[in-house]
Short mmCIF file of C-alpha atoms and ligand atoms in Angstrom, two decimals:
data_model
loop_
_atom_site.label_atom_id
_atom_site.label_comp_id
_atom_site.label_asym_id
_atom_site.label_seq_id
_atom_site.Cartn_x
_atom_site.Cartn_y
_atom_site.Cartn_z
CA MET A 1 0.23 19.16 -66.99
CA SER A 2 -1.28 15.72 -67.88
CA GLU A 3 -3.53 15.23 -70.69
CA HIS A 4 -6.14 14.36 -67.99
CA GLU A 5 -6.05 17.60 -66.27
CA ASN A 6 -5.98 19.55 -69.62
CA ASN A 7 -9.23 17.86 -70.81
CA HIS A 8 -10.74 19.23 -67.41
CA GLN A 9 -9.93 22.74 -68.16
CA VAL A 10 -12.29 22.69 -71.25
CA ILE A 11 -15.57 23.68 -69.72
CA GLU A 12 -13.83 26.26 -67.88
CA ASP A 13 -12.14 27.73 -71.26
CA ALA A 14 -13.86 31.51 -71.56
CA THR A 15 -12.66 31.69 -75.36
CA TYR A 16 -16.00 29.56 -75.79
CA SER A 17 -19.31 30.51 -74.91
CA THR A 18 -21.49 29.18 -72.61
CA GLU A 19 -23.79 28.05 -75.16
CA THR A 20 -21.05 26.29 -76.76
CA HIS A 21 -19.93 24.62 -73.94
CA LEU A 22 -23.63 23.13 -73.23
CA ILE A 23 -23.20 21.28 -76.52
CA TYR A 24 -19.67 19.96 -75.77
CA GLY A 25 -19.39 19.85 -72.07
CA GLN A 26 -16.00 18.48 -71.14
CA SER A 27 -15.88 17.10 -74.58
CA GLN A 28 -13.37 14.27 -74.69
CA ASP A 29 -12.50 12.88 -71.15
CA PRO A 30 -10.59 10.05 -70.09
CA ARG A 31 -13.23 9.51 -67.25
CA TRP A 32 -15.58 8.29 -70.12
CA ASP A 33 -14.47 5.68 -72.52
CA TYR A 34 -16.33 6.90 -75.36
CA SER A 35 -13.74 8.55 -77.74
CA HIS A 36 -15.17 6.80 -81.07
CA HIS A 37 -18.65 8.32 -80.31
CA LEU A 38 -19.87 11.85 -81.39
CA LEU A 39 -22.39 11.58 -78.81
CA PRO A 40 -21.92 9.52 -75.41
CA PRO A 41 -23.84 6.41 -75.81
CA ILE A 42 -26.94 5.65 -73.63
CA SER A 43 -25.77 3.85 -70.33
CA ALA A 44 -28.03 0.85 -70.08
CA SER A 45 -26.18 -1.09 -67.17
CA ALA A 46 -28.01 -1.22 -63.74
CA THR A 47 -24.84 -2.58 -62.35
CA PHE A 48 -21.21 -2.61 -62.98
CA ARG A 49 -18.00 -4.84 -63.35
CA LEU A 50 -15.49 -4.82 -60.94
CA ASP A 51 -11.86 -6.06 -61.40
CA SER A 52 -11.51 -6.92 -57.80
CA ALA A 53 -13.07 -6.98 -54.25
CA GLN A 54 -10.63 -4.28 -53.54
CA ARG A 55 -11.84 -2.14 -56.35
CA GLY A 56 -15.50 -2.66 -55.11
CA ALA A 57 -14.56 -1.77 -51.53
CA GLN A 58 -12.90 1.36 -52.95
CA GLY A 59 -15.95 2.38 -54.79
CA PHE A 60 -18.15 2.03 -51.81
CA THR A 61 -15.53 3.69 -49.49
CA GLU A 62 -15.33 6.95 -51.98
CA PHE A 63 -18.95 7.15 -52.76
CA ALA A 64 -20.44 10.41 -51.39
CA HIS A 65 -16.76 11.02 -49.76
CA SER A 66 -15.88 13.76 -52.21
CA SER A 67 -15.08 16.43 -49.21
CA ASP A 68 -12.37 14.06 -47.82
CA GLY A 69 -10.30 15.67 -50.62
CA VAL A 70 -11.09 12.70 -52.98
CA THR A 71 -12.82 14.96 -55.72
CA VAL A 72 -14.61 12.63 -58.15
CA LYS A 73 -13.15 14.71 -60.98
CA SER A 74 -9.63 13.77 -60.16
CA LYS A 75 -9.88 10.41 -61.60
CA ALA A 76 -12.12 8.05 -63.30
CA PRO A 77 -14.89 7.18 -61.33
CA ILE A 78 -15.56 3.64 -59.86
CA TYR A 79 -19.18 2.56 -60.86
CA ILE A 80 -20.98 0.14 -58.67
CA TYR A 81 -24.65 0.24 -59.27
CA ASP A 82 -26.79 2.86 -61.09
CA ARG A 83 -28.71 4.12 -57.94
CA LEU A 84 -25.26 5.26 -56.85
CA GLY A 85 -24.03 6.97 -60.28
CA GLU A 86 -23.41 6.10 -63.71
CA PRO A 87 -21.87 7.76 -66.64
CA ASN A 88 -24.84 9.63 -68.34
CA LYS A 89 -25.86 10.98 -65.06
CA ASP A 90 -22.38 12.31 -64.11
CA MET A 91 -21.99 13.86 -67.45
CA LEU A 92 -25.60 15.69 -67.24
CA GLU A 93 -24.83 16.62 -63.82
CA GLU A 94 -21.62 18.43 -64.79
CA ASN A 95 -23.00 20.49 -67.57
CA LEU A 96 -26.27 21.29 -65.54
CA ALA A 97 -23.84 22.74 -62.65
CA TYR A 98 -21.82 24.65 -65.58
CA ALA A 99 -25.37 25.95 -66.77
CA GLU A 100 -26.31 27.43 -63.38
CA HIS A 101 -22.81 28.88 -62.60
CA GLY A 102 -23.15 26.41 -59.59
CA GLU A 103 -20.31 24.21 -57.86
CA ILE A 104 -22.26 20.88 -58.28
CA ALA A 105 -25.64 19.15 -59.45
CA VAL A 106 -27.21 15.92 -58.38
CA SER A 107 -29.85 14.57 -60.79
CA PHE A 108 -33.22 13.15 -59.54
CA ALA A 109 -36.19 11.10 -60.75
CA SER A 110 -38.41 14.16 -61.16
CA GLY A 111 -38.61 17.78 -60.12
CA MET A 112 -40.51 16.66 -57.21
CA ALA A 113 -37.86 14.22 -55.94
CA ALA A 114 -35.39 17.10 -56.47
CA ILE A 115 -37.42 19.53 -54.52
CA SER A 116 -38.11 16.68 -51.93
CA ALA A 117 -34.46 15.77 -51.63
CA VAL A 118 -33.16 19.26 -51.08
CA LEU A 119 -35.76 20.20 -48.66
CA GLY A 120 -35.07 16.72 -46.82
CA ALA A 121 -31.61 17.17 -46.61
CA LEU A 122 -31.60 20.54 -45.05
CA THR A 123 -34.50 19.81 -42.67
CA GLY A 124 -35.24 17.84 -39.77
CA SER A 125 -38.14 17.37 -37.27
CA GLY A 126 -38.54 20.53 -35.35
CA SER A 127 -37.19 22.88 -38.10
CA GLU A 128 -38.88 25.05 -40.12
CA VAL A 129 -39.73 25.91 -43.93
CA LEU A 130 -40.63 29.56 -44.78
CA ALA A 131 -42.17 29.36 -48.38
CA HIS A 132 -43.64 31.91 -50.68
CA ARG A 133 -47.36 31.78 -50.68
CA THR A 134 -47.86 30.90 -54.12
CA LEU A 135 -45.84 27.69 -55.10
CA TYR A 136 -46.13 24.73 -57.75
CA GLY A 137 -49.43 22.43 -56.73
CA CYS A 138 -46.92 19.49 -55.65
CA THR A 139 -44.77 21.43 -53.90
CA TYR A 140 -47.42 22.91 -51.80
CA SER A 141 -48.89 19.44 -51.29
CA LEU A 142 -45.42 18.25 -49.97
CA LEU A 143 -45.31 21.19 -47.71
CA THR A 144 -48.78 21.28 -46.21
CA ASN A 145 -49.63 17.08 -46.39
CA TRP A 146 -46.52 15.58 -45.69
CA TYR A 147 -43.98 17.79 -43.49
CA PRO A 148 -46.69 18.02 -40.67
CA ARG A 149 -46.25 14.34 -40.27
CA LEU A 150 -42.71 14.65 -40.11
CA LYS A 151 -43.12 17.42 -37.63
CA ILE A 152 -41.43 19.90 -39.84
CA GLY A 153 -43.10 23.30 -39.47
CA VAL A 154 -44.18 25.13 -42.75
CA GLN A 155 -44.74 28.98 -42.77
CA PHE A 156 -45.70 31.13 -45.70
CA ALA A 157 -45.07 34.56 -46.62
CA ASP A 158 -45.21 37.08 -49.27
CA PHE A 159 -41.68 36.96 -50.70
CA SER A 160 -42.34 40.05 -52.77
CA ASN A 161 -42.52 41.85 -49.53
CA PRO A 162 -38.90 41.24 -47.76
CA THR A 163 -39.85 42.90 -44.47
CA GLU A 164 -42.55 40.37 -44.19
CA VAL A 165 -40.04 37.39 -44.92
CA LYS A 166 -37.64 38.80 -42.17
CA ARG A 167 -40.67 39.02 -39.79
CA LYS A 168 -41.71 35.41 -40.16
CA ILE A 169 -38.25 33.90 -39.80
CA THR A 170 -37.96 31.89 -36.60
CA LYS A 171 -35.00 30.43 -34.85
CA HIS A 172 -36.40 27.25 -36.37
CA THR A 173 -36.27 28.23 -39.71
CA ARG A 174 -33.88 26.55 -41.77
CA VAL A 175 -35.01 26.93 -45.39
CA LEU A 176 -36.32 30.10 -47.26
CA TYR A 177 -37.99 28.33 -50.25
CA MET A 178 -39.36 30.13 -53.30
CA GLU A 179 -40.10 29.94 -57.16
CA SER A 180 -39.20 32.80 -59.55
CA PRO A 181 -40.97 33.46 -61.74
CA VAL A 182 -43.87 32.00 -59.83
CA ASN A 183 -46.03 29.09 -61.32
CA PRO A 184 -48.26 30.42 -62.50
CA THR A 185 -48.75 34.16 -61.80
CA LEU A 186 -45.12 35.00 -63.05
CA ARG A 187 -44.86 37.31 -60.13
CA LEU A 188 -41.06 37.46 -59.28
CA VAL A 189 -39.07 37.46 -56.08
CA ASP A 190 -36.15 39.58 -55.62
CA LEU A 191 -33.71 36.78 -55.42
CA LYS A 192 -30.65 39.02 -54.40
CA ALA A 193 -32.88 40.80 -51.39
CA ILE A 194 -34.13 37.32 -50.38
CA ALA A 195 -30.21 36.26 -50.15
CA GLN A 196 -29.29 39.49 -48.27
CA ILE A 197 -31.86 38.68 -45.63
CA ALA A 198 -30.45 35.25 -45.13
CA ALA A 199 -26.94 36.34 -44.99
CA GLU A 200 -27.78 38.77 -42.44
CA VAL A 201 -29.56 36.16 -40.08
CA ASN A 202 -26.68 33.82 -40.72
CA VAL A 203 -24.24 36.04 -38.88
CA ARG A 204 -25.69 35.45 -35.90
CA ARG A 205 -26.10 31.56 -36.17
CA SER A 206 -23.99 28.51 -35.95
CA PRO A 207 -23.08 26.38 -38.90
CA GLU A 208 -25.53 23.62 -37.82
CA GLU A 209 -28.32 26.30 -37.56
CA LYS A 210 -27.60 27.87 -40.93
CA LEU A 211 -30.61 29.32 -43.14
CA TYR A 212 -30.23 28.34 -46.77
CA THR A 213 -32.21 29.71 -49.59
CA VAL A 214 -33.86 27.36 -52.55
CA VAL A 215 -35.23 28.58 -55.51
CA ASP A 216 -37.15 26.46 -57.83
CA SER A 217 -36.01 28.30 -61.32
CA THR A 218 -37.93 25.79 -63.58
CA PHE A 219 -39.71 28.69 -65.37
CA ALA A 220 -36.63 30.53 -66.05
CA THR A 221 -34.25 28.02 -66.94
CA PRO A 222 -30.53 28.68 -66.54
CA PHE A 223 -30.67 30.45 -69.96
CA CYS A 224 -33.03 33.45 -68.13
CA GLN A 225 -31.55 33.71 -64.86
CA ARG A 226 -28.77 32.02 -62.59
CA PRO A 227 -29.84 32.57 -58.79
CA ILE A 228 -26.44 31.27 -57.51
CA THR A 229 -24.64 34.50 -58.93
CA LEU A 230 -27.16 36.33 -57.11
CA GLY A 231 -26.30 34.67 -53.74
CA ILE A 232 -28.88 31.86 -53.48
CA ASP A 233 -27.74 28.75 -52.08
CA PHE A 234 -29.67 26.05 -54.08
CA VAL A 235 -31.47 26.13 -57.30
CA VAL A 236 -33.85 23.35 -58.40
CA HIS A 237 -35.44 22.43 -61.78
CA SER A 238 -37.92 20.07 -63.13
CA LEU A 239 -35.65 18.75 -66.19
CA THR A 240 -39.17 17.44 -67.48
CA LYS A 241 -39.78 21.19 -68.61
CA ALA A 242 -37.49 23.65 -70.75
CA ILE A 243 -34.12 21.91 -70.02
CA GLY A 244 -35.82 18.65 -71.33
CA GLY A 245 -37.26 20.85 -73.86
CA PHE A 246 -39.20 17.91 -76.02
CA GLY A 247 -41.48 16.60 -73.43
CA THR A 248 -40.06 12.92 -73.70
CA ASP A 249 -38.72 12.36 -70.17
CA ILE A 250 -39.44 13.33 -66.60
CA GLY A 251 -36.32 14.51 -64.54
CA GLY A 252 -35.24 16.82 -61.92
CA VAL A 253 -31.86 18.09 -60.39
CA VAL A 254 -30.74 20.03 -57.50
CA ILE A 255 -27.64 22.50 -58.01
CA GLY A 256 -25.69 23.62 -55.00
CA PRO A 257 -22.28 24.10 -53.02
CA LYS A 258 -19.67 21.65 -53.25
CA TRP A 259 -20.09 20.66 -49.42
CA SER A 260 -23.85 19.51 -50.22
CA TYR A 261 -22.59 16.85 -52.93
CA ASP A 262 -22.38 14.03 -50.74
CA MET A 263 -25.32 14.88 -48.49
CA LEU A 264 -27.66 14.80 -51.79
CA MET A 265 -25.81 11.84 -53.21
CA LEU A 266 -26.30 9.84 -50.01
CA TYR A 267 -30.21 11.09 -49.89
CA ARG A 268 -30.49 10.03 -53.60
CA LYS A 269 -28.95 6.21 -52.86
CA ASP A 270 -31.07 5.83 -49.75
CA PHE A 271 -34.47 7.49 -50.81
CA GLY A 272 -34.03 6.02 -54.16
CA GLY A 273 -35.52 9.08 -56.68
CA VAL A 274 -32.57 8.11 -59.03
CA LEU A 275 -32.90 9.60 -62.72
CA SER A 276 -32.85 6.78 -64.91
CA ALA A 277 -29.88 6.73 -67.52
CA LYS A 278 -32.23 6.49 -70.52
CA SER A 279 -33.81 9.89 -69.47
CA ALA A 280 -30.60 11.48 -68.33
CA TRP A 281 -29.35 10.94 -72.17
CA PRO A 282 -31.88 13.20 -74.11
CA VAL A 283 -31.27 16.06 -71.51
CA LEU A 284 -27.45 15.66 -71.99
CA VAL A 285 -27.46 15.26 -75.92
CA GLN A 286 -30.78 16.89 -77.06
CA GLY A 287 -32.17 19.41 -74.17
CA LEU A 288 -29.28 20.97 -72.82
CA PRO A 289 -27.58 21.75 -75.95
CA SER A 290 -30.46 23.10 -77.52
CA LEU A 291 -31.60 25.18 -74.75
CA GLY A 292 -30.15 28.63 -75.58
CA VAL A 293 -31.73 28.67 -79.16
CA ARG A 294 -34.81 27.17 -78.01
CA MET A 295 -35.51 29.94 -75.32
CA ARG A 296 -34.43 32.94 -77.73
CA GLN A 297 -37.00 31.49 -80.05
CA MET A 298 -39.68 30.93 -77.82
CA GLN A 299 -39.25 34.19 -75.99
CA GLU A 300 -39.14 36.41 -79.12
CA THR A 301 -42.47 34.57 -79.68
CA ALA A 302 -44.13 35.03 -76.35
CA MET A 303 -43.40 38.76 -76.39
CA LYS A 304 -45.49 38.92 -79.74
CA VAL A 305 -48.13 36.34 -78.22
CA ALA A 306 -48.14 38.81 -74.96
CA GLU A 307 -48.58 41.86 -77.12
CA PHE A 308 -51.49 40.38 -79.07
CA LEU A 309 -53.35 39.55 -76.05
CA THR A 310 -52.88 43.03 -74.39
CA ARG A 311 -54.92 44.00 -77.39
CA ARG A 312 -57.87 41.69 -76.93
CA PRO A 313 -60.72 43.22 -75.57
CA GLU A 314 -61.80 40.22 -73.74
CA ILE A 315 -58.71 39.91 -71.59
CA GLU A 316 -58.34 41.26 -68.32
CA CYS A 317 -54.68 41.47 -67.74
CA VAL A 318 -51.51 39.84 -69.06
CA HIS A 319 -48.67 39.08 -66.90
CA TYR A 320 -45.32 38.76 -68.98
CA PRO A 321 -42.11 39.68 -67.79
CA GLY A 322 -41.17 41.15 -71.15
CA LEU A 323 -44.13 43.45 -71.42
CA PRO A 324 -43.19 47.25 -70.40
CA THR A 325 -46.53 47.18 -68.53
CA PHE A 326 -45.31 44.19 -66.11
CA ASN A 327 -45.65 45.42 -62.62
CA GLN A 328 -42.26 44.28 -61.78
CA ALA A 329 -40.62 45.33 -64.95
CA GLU A 330 -37.50 46.77 -63.38
CA LEU A 331 -36.77 43.86 -61.23
CA ALA A 332 -37.27 41.84 -64.49
CA ARG A 333 -34.40 43.39 -66.34
CA ARG A 334 -32.15 43.38 -63.63
CA GLN A 335 -32.75 39.45 -62.68
CA MET A 336 -33.60 38.03 -65.75
CA VAL A 337 -30.76 38.04 -68.25
CA ASP A 338 -29.32 35.39 -70.48
CA TYR A 339 -25.47 34.46 -70.73
CA ASP A 340 -24.57 37.38 -73.02
CA GLY A 341 -26.24 39.81 -70.57
CA ASN A 342 -29.51 40.24 -72.63
CA PHE A 343 -32.86 40.71 -71.17
CA ALA A 344 -34.33 37.40 -71.07
CA PRO A 345 -38.15 37.29 -69.92
CA GLY A 346 -38.86 33.71 -70.67
CA ALA A 347 -41.60 31.94 -72.40
CA MET A 348 -44.39 31.72 -69.78
CA ILE A 349 -47.58 33.96 -70.07
CA TYR A 350 -50.14 34.18 -67.47
CA PHE A 351 -53.40 36.03 -68.57
CA THR A 352 -57.04 36.60 -66.87
CA MET A 353 -60.40 37.11 -68.88
CA LYS A 354 -62.59 39.86 -68.12
CA GLY A 355 -65.92 38.82 -66.64
CA SER A 356 -68.98 40.46 -64.66
CA THR A 357 -68.14 38.52 -61.78
CA ALA A 358 -65.46 36.14 -60.81
CA HIS A 359 -67.51 33.35 -61.48
CA ASP A 360 -68.51 34.57 -65.00
CA ALA A 361 -64.67 35.08 -65.61
CA LEU A 362 -64.19 31.25 -64.83
CA ALA A 363 -66.91 30.14 -67.18
CA ARG A 364 -65.45 32.39 -69.91
CA ALA A 365 -62.13 30.94 -69.37
CA GLU A 366 -63.59 27.29 -69.50
CA ARG A 367 -65.12 28.14 -72.68
CA PHE A 368 -62.15 29.69 -74.53
CA ILE A 369 -60.05 26.66 -73.18
CA ASN A 370 -62.37 24.00 -74.00
CA ASP A 371 -62.61 25.38 -77.71
CA ILE A 372 -58.85 25.52 -78.12
CA ALA A 373 -58.74 21.74 -76.90
CA THR A 374 -61.33 21.07 -79.76
CA ASN A 375 -60.25 23.18 -82.47
CA ALA A 376 -56.87 24.48 -82.23
CA TYR A 377 -54.05 23.02 -84.23
CA CYS A 378 -51.06 24.26 -82.55
CA ILE A 379 -52.09 24.95 -79.13
CA THR A 380 -52.40 21.85 -76.80
CA LEU A 381 -54.62 21.89 -73.51
CA ALA A 382 -52.00 19.94 -71.44
CA VAL A 383 -50.05 20.68 -68.09
CA SER A 384 -46.19 20.95 -68.60
CA LEU A 385 -44.15 23.75 -70.16
CA GLY A 386 -40.86 24.54 -71.97
CA ASN A 387 -42.13 22.03 -74.77
CA ILE A 388 -41.39 22.45 -78.45
CA ARG A 389 -45.45 22.54 -78.74
CA THR A 390 -47.10 25.32 -77.05
CA LEU A 391 -49.21 24.30 -74.17
CA ILE A 392 -52.29 25.67 -72.27
CA GLU A 393 -53.91 25.13 -69.23
CA HIS A 394 -56.26 26.06 -66.30
CA PRO A 395 -54.11 26.35 -63.22
CA GLY A 396 -57.02 26.72 -60.72
CA SER A 397 -58.64 23.43 -61.87
CA MET A 398 -55.28 21.50 -62.96
CA THR A 399 -51.43 22.05 -61.91
CA HIS A 400 -52.61 24.06 -58.62
CA SER A 401 -55.78 22.11 -57.73
CA ALA A 402 -54.17 20.80 -54.71
CA ILE A 403 -54.61 24.40 -53.10
CA PRO A 404 -58.36 24.69 -51.91
CA PRO A 405 -60.30 27.14 -54.14
CA ASP A 406 -60.75 29.92 -51.51
CA GLU A 407 -57.01 29.70 -50.65
CA GLN A 408 -56.17 30.19 -54.30
CA VAL A 409 -57.46 33.77 -54.46
CA ALA A 410 -55.71 34.76 -51.17
CA LYS A 411 -52.41 33.33 -52.93
CA GLY A 412 -52.98 35.44 -55.93
CA LEU A 413 -54.41 33.01 -58.03
CA ASP A 414 -57.19 34.19 -60.24
CA PRO A 415 -59.70 31.78 -60.52
CA GLY A 416 -60.34 32.40 -64.48
CA GLY A 417 -56.41 32.72 -64.77
CA ILE A 418 -55.09 30.65 -67.72
CA ARG A 419 -51.20 29.74 -68.43
CA LEU A 420 -49.88 29.74 -71.57
CA ALA A 421 -46.26 27.94 -72.28
CA ILE A 422 -45.10 29.02 -75.59
CA GLY A 423 -43.15 26.37 -78.15
CA LEU A 424 -41.48 26.69 -81.19
CA GLU A 425 -43.91 27.31 -83.87
CA LYS A 426 -44.45 30.44 -85.69
CA PRO A 427 -45.74 33.56 -83.51
CA GLU A 428 -48.27 34.14 -86.23
CA ASP A 429 -49.82 30.47 -86.09
CA ILE A 430 -50.20 30.70 -82.12
CA ILE A 431 -51.92 33.88 -82.53
CA THR A 432 -54.24 32.67 -84.99
CA ASP A 433 -55.50 29.72 -82.98
CA LEU A 434 -55.78 32.12 -80.16
CA ARG A 435 -57.90 34.73 -82.09
CA ARG A 436 -59.98 32.25 -83.46
CA SER A 437 -61.14 30.71 -80.21
CA MET A 438 -61.60 34.18 -78.61
CA ASP A 439 -63.63 35.04 -81.59
CA ARG A 440 -65.99 31.81 -81.20
CA THR A 441 -66.35 32.06 -77.48
CA ARG A 442 -66.65 35.97 -77.25
CA SER A 443 -70.39 36.08 -76.37
C1 PLP B 501 -43.20 20.53 -63.15
C2 PLP B 501 -43.01 21.54 -62.02
C3 PLP B 501 -42.05 21.09 -61.05
C4 PLP B 501 -42.53 19.41 -60.83
O1 PLP B 501 -41.56 18.93 -61.69
P1 PLP B 501 -41.56 17.16 -62.06
O2 PLP B 501 -40.62 16.79 -63.05
O3 PLP B 501 -43.10 17.21 -62.79
O4 PLP B 501 -41.51 16.37 -60.69
C5 PLP B 501 -41.79 21.68 -59.94
N1 PLP B 501 -41.63 23.14 -60.02
C6 PLP B 501 -42.20 23.71 -61.07
C7 PLP B 501 -42.22 25.01 -61.16
C8 PLP B 501 -42.80 22.93 -62.12
O5 PLP B 501 -43.51 23.63 -63.29
#
């Protein structure tokens, strides 16, 4: 066995834990000539020097032809131009695929670029997407504002009700699309049950008409659940959130089966939503390696904060998958587990405030959030999540404002609902800020 092949076994060596592999990846690898560096340097070259016209031609021939038996892994890649691929992204993609227990990963400029790429690659005019009724606002906007123009049909269903999903699948449906936990309500979708529905439908379908399942697993991160191991075909993430972890860069990724690699790479090359190497680098050397330790700490804090919230008289309802009172507690325990098999309910909390009317609840939520924005030291009013700083926001008027107010209620969004994304502060400090603002805005 050559040294080259030997090195490729590193990430598969089960002697070492997943979390340690996320720090080292393939470690020293002859594909990258960085053997002097502890960390790979930022790849900052838009184009690449080619030794000969033949080598250039070979690079173009090989690009997105991995399924012709030429696996990218088997030799040093020929880099041509950053939009086609470069070392930082390749290293990151390898580690992201590994983190999700998927076969391949392709990175994109943002979470939305990743979502539009996987959906764009799997659909065409005349086909349909069946999506869960509650979705991240921009995904909802993509499906409802842009897909009609492309003559791609969009239907919605309550994915926590598998019978409804089954009923709404038509012969044109190509994608079942969902988030779990759902942004922002934290409702869970039984991913195994949805994957089974797709498998049953596919028994009667030709390969060209296959139905695929796609999960936006951003809220969970690969640390808290791995949908592909439950039978899901594709996972998408916004790298901007907990995987990036420090809030410095925007990025996204699609993780899926090997056969989809060429298609996704071609899509990225031609639609152009390529992740900058300078944004891939912090995810590679800082975000992903520290994902486990951050998530473990953040979810321990989330549990304490959720418990605090359940005790406050002004709170109507607290949604956190870690709480024993969570209405899908059994599913949460089954589906959300870390790499060691421990329950991993994540670091997102959604809660609603009491009010005599819906309008009153909304007014109280706004007063409370504005007090946090003005007075809190370690909670910031800002969208995004999975950051080392705790962030609070009001989905009804911010992240989910693309959904019309009357439809928000029908989609399970409470007008007075508040989303809290726990960071790395001490739990007591987050609780201090929450308590002070609640006390001040009580009346
Ligand atoms: C933020 C987010 C996205 C979009 O990601 P960007 O990197 O901002 O494009 C998609 N889905 C979920 C669940 C998100 O929270």
